[in-house]
JSON list of C-alpha atoms in Angstrom, two decimals:
[
{"chain": "R", "resi": 254, "resn": "UNK", "atom": "CA", "xyz": [113.18, 82.96, 106.86]},
{"chain": "R", "resi": 255, "resn": "UNK", "atom": "CA", "xyz": [113.11, 85.88, 103.77]},
{"chain": "R", "resi": 256, "resn": "UNK", "atom": "CA", "xyz": [115.49, 89.35, 103.12]},
{"chain": "R", "resi": 257, "resn": "UNK", "atom": "CA", "xyz": [114.37, 89.01, 100.00]},
{"chain": "R", "resi": 258, "resn": "UNK", "atom": "CA", "xyz": [111.15, 92.51, 99.49]},
{"chain": "R", "resi": 259, "resn": "UNK", "atom": "CA", "xyz": [110.43, 90.93, 96.33]},
{"chain": "R", "resi": 260, "resn": "UNK", "atom": "CA", "xyz": [109.86, 87.55, 98.06]},
{"chain": "R", "resi": 261, "resn": "UNK", "atom": "CA", "xyz": [107.86, 89.01, 101.15]},
{"chain": "R", "resi": 262, "resn": "UNK", "atom": "CA", "xyz": [105.43, 91.06, 99.23]},
{"chain": "R", "resi": 263, "resn": "UNK", "atom": "CA", "xyz": [104.97, 88.31, 96.56]},
{"chain": "R", "resi": 264, "resn": "UNK", "atom": "CA", "xyz": [103.95, 86.10, 99.46]},
{"chain": "R", "resi": 265, "resn": "UNK", "atom": "CA", "xyz": [102.07, 88.87, 101.08]},
{"chain": "R", "resi": 266, "resn": "UNK", "atom": "CA", "xyz": [99.72, 88.86, 98.05]},
{"chain": "R", "resi": 267, "resn": "UNK", "atom": "CA", "xyz": [99.57, 85.56, 97.37]},
{"chain": "R", "resi": 268, "resn": "UNK", "atom": "CA", "xyz": [98.47, 84.79, 100.65]},
{"chain": "R", "resi": 269, "resn": "UNK", "atom": "CA", "xyz": [95.39, 87.04, 100.65]},
{"chain": "R", "resi": 270, "resn": "UNK", "atom": "CA", "xyz": [94.80, 86.71, 96.58]},
{"chain": "R", "resi": 271, "resn": "UNK", "atom": "CA", "xyz": [94.55, 82.68, 97.85]},
{"chain": "R", "resi": 272, "resn": "UNK", "atom": "CA", "xyz": [92.91, 82.92, 101.40]},
{"chain": "R", "resi": 273, "resn": "UNK", "atom": "CA", "xyz": [89.11, 81.39, 101.24]},
{"chain": "R", "resi": 274, "resn": "UNK", "atom": "CA", "xyz": [87.20, 82.43, 104.50]},
{"chain": "R", "resi": 275, "resn": "UNK", "atom": "CA", "xyz": [89.36, 84.89, 106.87]},
{"chain": "R", "resi": 276, "resn": "UNK", "atom": "CA", "xyz": [92.49, 86.91, 106.81]},
{"chain": "R", "resi": 277, "resn": "UNK", "atom": "CA", "xyz": [93.17, 88.54, 110.81]},
{"chain": "R", "resi": 278, "resn": "UNK", "atom": "CA", "xyz": [96.20, 91.03, 111.16]},
{"chain": "R", "resi": 279, "resn": "UNK", "atom": "CA", "xyz": [98.23, 92.41, 114.30]},
{"chain": "R", "resi": 280, "resn": "UNK", "atom": "CA", "xyz": [100.00, 95.08, 113.32]},
{"chain": "R", "resi": 281, "resn": "UNK", "atom": "CA", "xyz": [102.19, 96.20, 116.43]},
{"chain": "R", "resi": 282, "resn": "UNK", "atom": "CA", "xyz": [104.20, 99.29, 115.71]},
{"chain": "R", "resi": 283, "resn": "UNK", "atom": "CA", "xyz": [102.72, 102.49, 113.97]},
{"chain": "R", "resi": 284, "resn": "UNK", "atom": "CA", "xyz": [105.27, 102.65, 111.94]},
{"chain": "R", "resi": 285, "resn": "UNK", "atom": "CA", "xyz": [104.47, 99.52, 109.66]},
{"chain": "R", "resi": 286, "resn": "UNK", "atom": "CA", "xyz": [101.19, 102.14, 107.48]},
{"chain": "R", "resi": 287, "resn": "UNK", "atom": "CA", "xyz": [104.19, 104.31, 106.27]},
{"chain": "R", "resi": 288, "resn": "UNK", "atom": "CA", "xyz": [105.29, 101.93, 104.13]},
{"chain": "R", "resi": 289, "resn": "UNK", "atom": "CA", "xyz": [104.12, 101.71, 100.36]},
{"chain": "R", "resi": 290, "resn": "UNK", "atom": "CA", "xyz": [104.06, 97.64, 100.77]},
{"chain": "R", "resi": 291, "resn": "UNK", "atom": "CA", "xyz": [101.71, 97.49, 103.60]},
{"chain": "R", "resi": 292, "resn": "UNK", "atom": "CA", "xyz": [99.54, 100.32, 102.71]},
{"chain": "R", "resi": 293, "resn": "UNK", "atom": "CA", "xyz": [99.68, 97.92, 98.99]},
{"chain": "R", "resi": 294, "resn": "UNK", "atom": "CA", "xyz": [98.81, 94.73, 101.34]},
{"chain": "R", "resi": 295, "resn": "UNK", "atom": "CA", "xyz": [95.71, 96.60, 103.33]},
{"chain": "R", "resi": 296, "resn": "UNK", "atom": "CA", "xyz": [93.89, 97.94, 100.45]},
{"chain": "R", "resi": 297, "resn": "UNK", "atom": "CA", "xyz": [94.48, 94.41, 98.68]},
{"chain": "R", "resi": 298, "resn": "UNK", "atom": "CA", "xyz": [92.51, 92.50, 101.97]},
{"chain": "R", "resi": 299, "resn": "UNK", "atom": "CA", "xyz": [89.79, 95.61, 101.54]},
{"chain": "R", "resi": 300, "resn": "UNK", "atom": "CA", "xyz": [89.47, 94.30, 97.87]},
{"chain": "R", "resi": 301, "resn": "UNK", "atom": "CA", "xyz": [89.24, 90.49, 99.17]},
{"chain": "R", "resi": 302, "resn": "UNK", "atom": "CA", "xyz": [86.66, 92.32, 101.37]},
{"chain": "R", "resi": 303, "resn": "UNK", "atom": "CA", "xyz": [84.39, 93.24, 99.24]},
{"chain": "R", "resi": 304, "resn": "UNK", "atom": "CA", "xyz": [84.82, 89.79, 97.65]},
{"chain": "R", "resi": 305, "resn": "UNK", "atom": "CA", "xyz": [83.50, 88.98, 101.21]},
{"chain": "R", "resi": 306, "resn": "UNK", "atom": "CA", "xyz": [86.85, 87.83, 102.66]},
{"chain": "R", "resi": 307, "resn": "UNK", "atom": "CA", "xyz": [85.95, 88.42, 106.33]},
{"chain": "R", "resi": 308, "resn": "UNK", "atom": "CA", "xyz": [89.37, 90.43, 108.33]},
{"chain": "R", "resi": 309, "resn": "UNK", "atom": "CA", "xyz": [89.79, 91.57, 111.52]},
{"chain": "R", "resi": 310, "resn": "UNK", "atom": "CA", "xyz": [92.93, 93.93, 112.48]},
{"chain": "R", "resi": 311, "resn": "UNK", "atom": "CA", "xyz": [94.50, 95.27, 115.28]},
{"chain": "R", "resi": 312, "resn": "UNK", "atom": "CA", "xyz": [96.26, 98.19, 115.68]},
{"chain": "R", "resi": 313, "resn": "UNK", "atom": "CA", "xyz": [98.83, 100.09, 118.93]},
{"chain": "R", "resi": 314, "resn": "UNK", "atom": "CA", "xyz": [95.99, 103.75, 119.28]},
{"chain": "R", "resi": 315, "resn": "UNK", "atom": "CA", "xyz": [99.20, 105.28, 118.26]},
{"chain": "R", "resi": 316, "resn": "UNK", "atom": "CA", "xyz": [98.76, 104.78, 114.74]},
{"chain": "R", "resi": 317, "resn": "UNK", "atom": "CA", "xyz": [95.18, 105.37, 114.63]},
{"chain": "R", "resi": 318, "resn": "UNK", "atom": "CA", "xyz": [96.00, 109.48, 113.08]},
{"chain": "R", "resi": 319, "resn": "UNK", "atom": "CA", "xyz": [98.97, 107.88, 110.95]},
{"chain": "R", "resi": 320, "resn": "UNK", "atom": "CA", "xyz": [96.67, 107.29, 107.52]},
{"chain": "R", "resi": 321, "resn": "UNK", "atom": "CA", "xyz": [93.32, 108.72, 108.23]},
{"chain": "R", "resi": 322, "resn": "UNK", "atom": "CA", "xyz": [92.83, 107.98, 104.33]},
{"chain": "R", "resi": 323, "resn": "UNK", "atom": "CA", "xyz": [92.90, 104.53, 104.78]},
{"chain": "R", "resi": 324, "resn": "UNK", "atom": "CA", "xyz": [90.73, 104.08, 107.99]},
{"chain": "R", "resi": 325, "resn": "UNK", "atom": "CA", "xyz": [88.48, 105.00, 106.44]},
{"chain": "R", "resi": 326, "resn": "UNK", "atom": "CA", "xyz": [88.17, 103.31, 103.55]},
{"chain": "R", "resi": 327, "resn": "UNK", "atom": "CA", "xyz": [88.50, 100.46, 106.05]},
{"chain": "R", "resi": 328, "resn": "UNK", "atom": "CA", "xyz": [85.65, 102.09, 108.74]},
{"chain": "R", "resi": 329, "resn": "UNK", "atom": "CA", "xyz": [83.67, 102.01, 106.12]},
{"chain": "R", "resi": 330, "resn": "UNK", "atom": "CA", "xyz": [83.67, 98.38, 105.55]},
{"chain": "R", "resi": 331, "resn": "UNK", "atom": "CA", "xyz": [81.22, 95.75, 106.97]},
{"chain": "R", "resi": 332, "resn": "UNK", "atom": "CA", "xyz": [83.82, 92.98, 105.92]},
{"chain": "R", "resi": 333, "resn": "UNK", "atom": "CA", "xyz": [86.16, 94.28, 108.28]},
{"chain": "R", "resi": 334, "resn": "UNK", "atom": "CA", "xyz": [86.52, 94.47, 111.57]},
{"chain": "R", "resi": 335, "resn": "UNK", "atom": "CA", "xyz": [89.23, 96.79, 113.32]},
{"chain": "R", "resi": 336, "resn": "UNK", "atom": "CA", "xyz": [90.51, 97.53, 116.61]},
{"chain": "R", "resi": 337, "resn": "UNK", "atom": "CA", "xyz": [93.51, 99.57, 118.47]},
{"chain": "R", "resi": 338, "resn": "UNK", "atom": "CA", "xyz": [95.07, 98.68, 121.69]},
{"chain": "R", "resi": 339, "resn": "UNK", "atom": "CA", "xyz": [97.34, 101.01, 123.97]},
{"chain": "R", "resi": 340, "resn": "UNK", "atom": "CA", "xyz": [99.20, 97.95, 126.05]},
{"chain": "R", "resi": 341, "resn": "UNK", "atom": "CA", "xyz": [102.39, 98.38, 124.77]},
{"chain": "R", "resi": 342, "resn": "UNK", "atom": "CA", "xyz": [103.85, 94.93, 123.61]},
{"chain": "R", "resi": 343, "resn": "UNK", "atom": "CA", "xyz": [106.95, 93.23, 123.39]},
{"chain": "R", "resi": 344, "resn": "UNK", "atom": "CA", "xyz": [107.35, 92.85, 119.41]},
{"chain": "R", "resi": 345, "resn": "UNK", "atom": "CA", "xyz": [106.98, 95.72, 116.92]},
{"chain": "R", "resi": 346, "resn": "UNK", "atom": "CA", "xyz": [106.38, 93.02, 114.37]},
{"chain": "R", "resi": 347, "resn": "UNK", "atom": "CA", "xyz": [103.27, 93.04, 111.83]},
{"chain": "R", "resi": 348, "resn": "UNK", "atom": "CA", "xyz": [101.48, 89.06, 111.68]},
{"chain": "R", "resi": 349, "resn": "UNK", "atom": "CA", "xyz": [99.21, 88.21, 109.49]},
{"chain": "R", "resi": 350, "resn": "UNK", "atom": "CA", "xyz": [97.14, 84.95, 110.19]},
{"chain": "R", "resi": 351, "resn": "UNK", "atom": "CA", "xyz": [95.44, 83.02, 106.46]},
{"chain": "R", "resi": 352, "resn": "UNK", "atom": "CA", "xyz": [92.55, 80.93, 107.24]},
{"chain": "R", "resi": 353, "resn": "UNK", "atom": "CA", "xyz": [93.70, 79.61, 110.77]},
{"chain": "R", "resi": 354, "resn": "UNK", "atom": "CA", "xyz": [96.44, 77.81, 108.72]},
{"chain": "R", "resi": 355, "resn": "UNK", "atom": "CA", "xyz": [98.92, 80.06, 107.49]},
{"chain": "R", "resi": 356, "resn": "UNK", "atom": "CA", "xyz": [101.12, 82.56, 109.43]},
{"chain": "R", "resi": 357, "resn": "UNK", "atom": "CA", "xyz": [103.85, 85.00, 108.01]},
{"chain": "R", "resi": 358, "resn": "UNK", "atom": "CA", "xyz": [105.51, 86.93, 109.98]},
{"chain": "R", "resi": 359, "resn": "UNK", "atom": "CA", "xyz": [106.67, 90.69, 108.66]},
{"chain": "R", "resi": 360, "resn": "UNK", "atom": "CA", "xyz": [109.32, 92.65, 111.49]},
{"chain": "R", "resi": 361, "resn": "UNK", "atom": "CA", "xyz": [113.15, 94.15, 111.06]},
{"chain": "R", "resi": 362, "resn": "UNK", "atom": "CA", "xyz": [116.27, 93.84, 111.77]},
{"chain": "R", "resi": 363, "resn": "UNK", "atom": "CA", "xyz": [119.44, 96.37, 111.67]},
{"chain": "R", "resi": 364, "resn": "UNK", "atom": "CA", "xyz": [121.40, 96.13, 108.83]},
{"chain": "R", "resi": 365, "resn": "UNK", "atom": "CA", "xyz": [124.81, 96.97, 109.89]},
{"chain": "R", "resi": 366, "resn": "UNK", "atom": "CA", "xyz": [126.99, 97.65, 106.24]},
{"chain": "R", "resi": 367, "resn": "UNK", "atom": "CA", "xyz": [124.92, 100.45, 105.68]},
{"chain": "R", "resi": 368, "resn": "UNK", "atom": "CA", "xyz": [123.42, 101.07, 109.14]},
{"chain": "R", "resi": 369, "resn": "UNK", "atom": "CA", "xyz": [119.44, 100.99, 107.64]},
{"chain": "R", "resi": 370, "resn": "UNK", "atom": "CA", "xyz": [116.50, 98.52, 108.99]},
{"chain": "R", "resi": 371, "resn": "UNK", "atom": "CA", "xyz": [115.66, 95.01, 106.47]},
{"chain": "R", "resi": 372, "resn": "UNK", "atom": "CA", "xyz": [113.10, 93.48, 106.24]},
{"chain": "R", "resi": 373, "resn": "UNK", "atom": "CA", "xyz": [112.29, 90.13, 106.86]},
{"chain": "R", "resi": 374, "resn": "UNK", "atom": "CA", "xyz": [110.00, 87.56, 107.49]},
{"chain": "R", "resi": 375, "resn": "UNK", "atom": "CA", "xyz": [108.98, 84.04, 108.37]},
{"chain": "R", "resi": 376, "resn": "UNK", "atom": "CA", "xyz": [106.53, 81.65, 107.17]},
{"chain": "R", "resi": 377, "resn": "UNK", "atom": "CA", "xyz": [104.92, 78.48, 108.50]},
{"chain": "R", "resi": 378, "resn": "UNK", "atom": "CA", "xyz": [102.40, 76.53, 108.03]},
{"chain": "R", "resi": 379, "resn": "UNK", "atom": "CA", "xyz": [102.85, 74.41, 111.26]},
{"chain": "R", "resi": 380, "resn": "UNK", "atom": "CA", "xyz": [100.36, 73.57, 112.68]},
{"chain": "R", "resi": 381, "resn": "UNK", "atom": "CA", "xyz": [101.81, 74.26, 116.97]},
{"chain": "R", "resi": 382, "resn": "UNK", "atom": "CA", "xyz": [103.42, 77.82, 115.45]},
{"chain": "R", "resi": 383, "resn": "UNK", "atom": "CA", "xyz": [100.60, 79.07, 113.90]},
{"chain": "R", "resi": 384, "resn": "UNK", "atom": "CA", "xyz": [98.72, 77.99, 117.10]},
{"chain": "R", "resi": 385, "resn": "UNK", "atom": "CA", "xyz": [101.46, 80.36, 119.15]},
{"chain": "R", "resi": 386, "resn": "UNK", "atom": "CA", "xyz": [100.07, 83.54, 116.72]},
{"chain": "R", "resi": 387, "resn": "UNK", "atom": "CA", "xyz": [96.47, 82.36, 116.70]},
{"chain": "R", "resi": 388, "resn": "UNK", "atom": "CA", "xyz": [96.37, 82.83, 120.67]},
{"chain": "R", "resi": 389, "resn": "UNK", "atom": "CA", "xyz": [98.44, 86.07, 120.91]},
{"chain": "R", "resi": 390, "resn": "UNK", "atom": "CA", "xyz": [95.93, 87.30, 118.43]},
{"chain": "R", "resi": 391, "resn": "UNK", "atom": "CA", "xyz": [92.86, 86.43, 120.29]},
{"chain": "R", "resi": 392, "resn": "UNK", "atom": "CA", "xyz": [94.09, 86.72, 124.05]},
{"chain": "R", "resi": 393, "resn": "UNK", "atom": "CA", "xyz": [94.28, 90.88, 122.46]},
{"chain": "R", "resi": 394, "resn": "UNK", "atom": "CA", "xyz": [91.11, 91.03, 120.43]},
{"chain": "R", "resi": 395, "resn": "UNK", "atom": "CA", "xyz": [89.34, 89.29, 123.24]},
{"chain": "R", "resi": 396, "resn": "UNK", "atom": "CA", "xyz": [91.12, 90.39, 127.23]},
{"chain": "R", "resi": 397, "resn": "UNK", "atom": "CA", "xyz": [92.64, 93.39, 126.61]},
{"chain": "R", "resi": 398, "resn": "UNK", "atom": "CA", "xyz": [91.34, 96.87, 127.47]},
{"chain": "R", "resi": 399, "resn": "UNK", "atom": "CA", "xyz": [89.87, 97.98, 123.60]},
{"chain": "R", "resi": 400, "resn": "UNK", "atom": "CA", "xyz": [90.18, 101.44, 122.13]},
{"chain": "R", "resi": 401, "resn": "UNK", "atom": "CA", "xyz": [87.07, 102.78, 119.93]},
{"chain": "R", "resi": 402, "resn": "UNK", "atom": "CA", "xyz": [88.10, 105.76, 117.95]},
{"chain": "R", "resi": 403, "resn": "UNK", "atom": "CA", "xyz": [85.64, 107.80, 115.24]},
{"chain": "R", "resi": 404, "resn": "UNK", "atom": "CA", "xyz": [87.39, 108.42, 112.23]},
{"chain": "R", "resi": 405, "resn": "UNK", "atom": "CA", "xyz": [85.14, 112.23, 111.65]}
]
């Protein structure tokens, strides 16, 4: 587990910057879009999509109204596929798959000493772990009811 917020931030950005073909992101809870780090990450993902990288993003439908500026930017990019799903998931984590070879999971836990939420991340490049995340992502992408939302 990685608990240093700066190290997590650096690792996410390195993974995006060094990706060769595709990034898949599952954002299980809408509150992730309210964090500066994730907004920055998504702007970087958009930049990489402009360079030809293929991006898929899955968001819970409740996240649709959270940040219209970000979503307008994403909707305008032909290399980014964005889908919304309705079914609640058992986790609030954010999962990023890079080139189907690396995975990073970002989540929070309660910091009992300060009564706040604390970030932690898990990074893996182990095939069996990555396949688990790929299967979860693909199941939602392909099988769950997908909600279509329009930006005005």
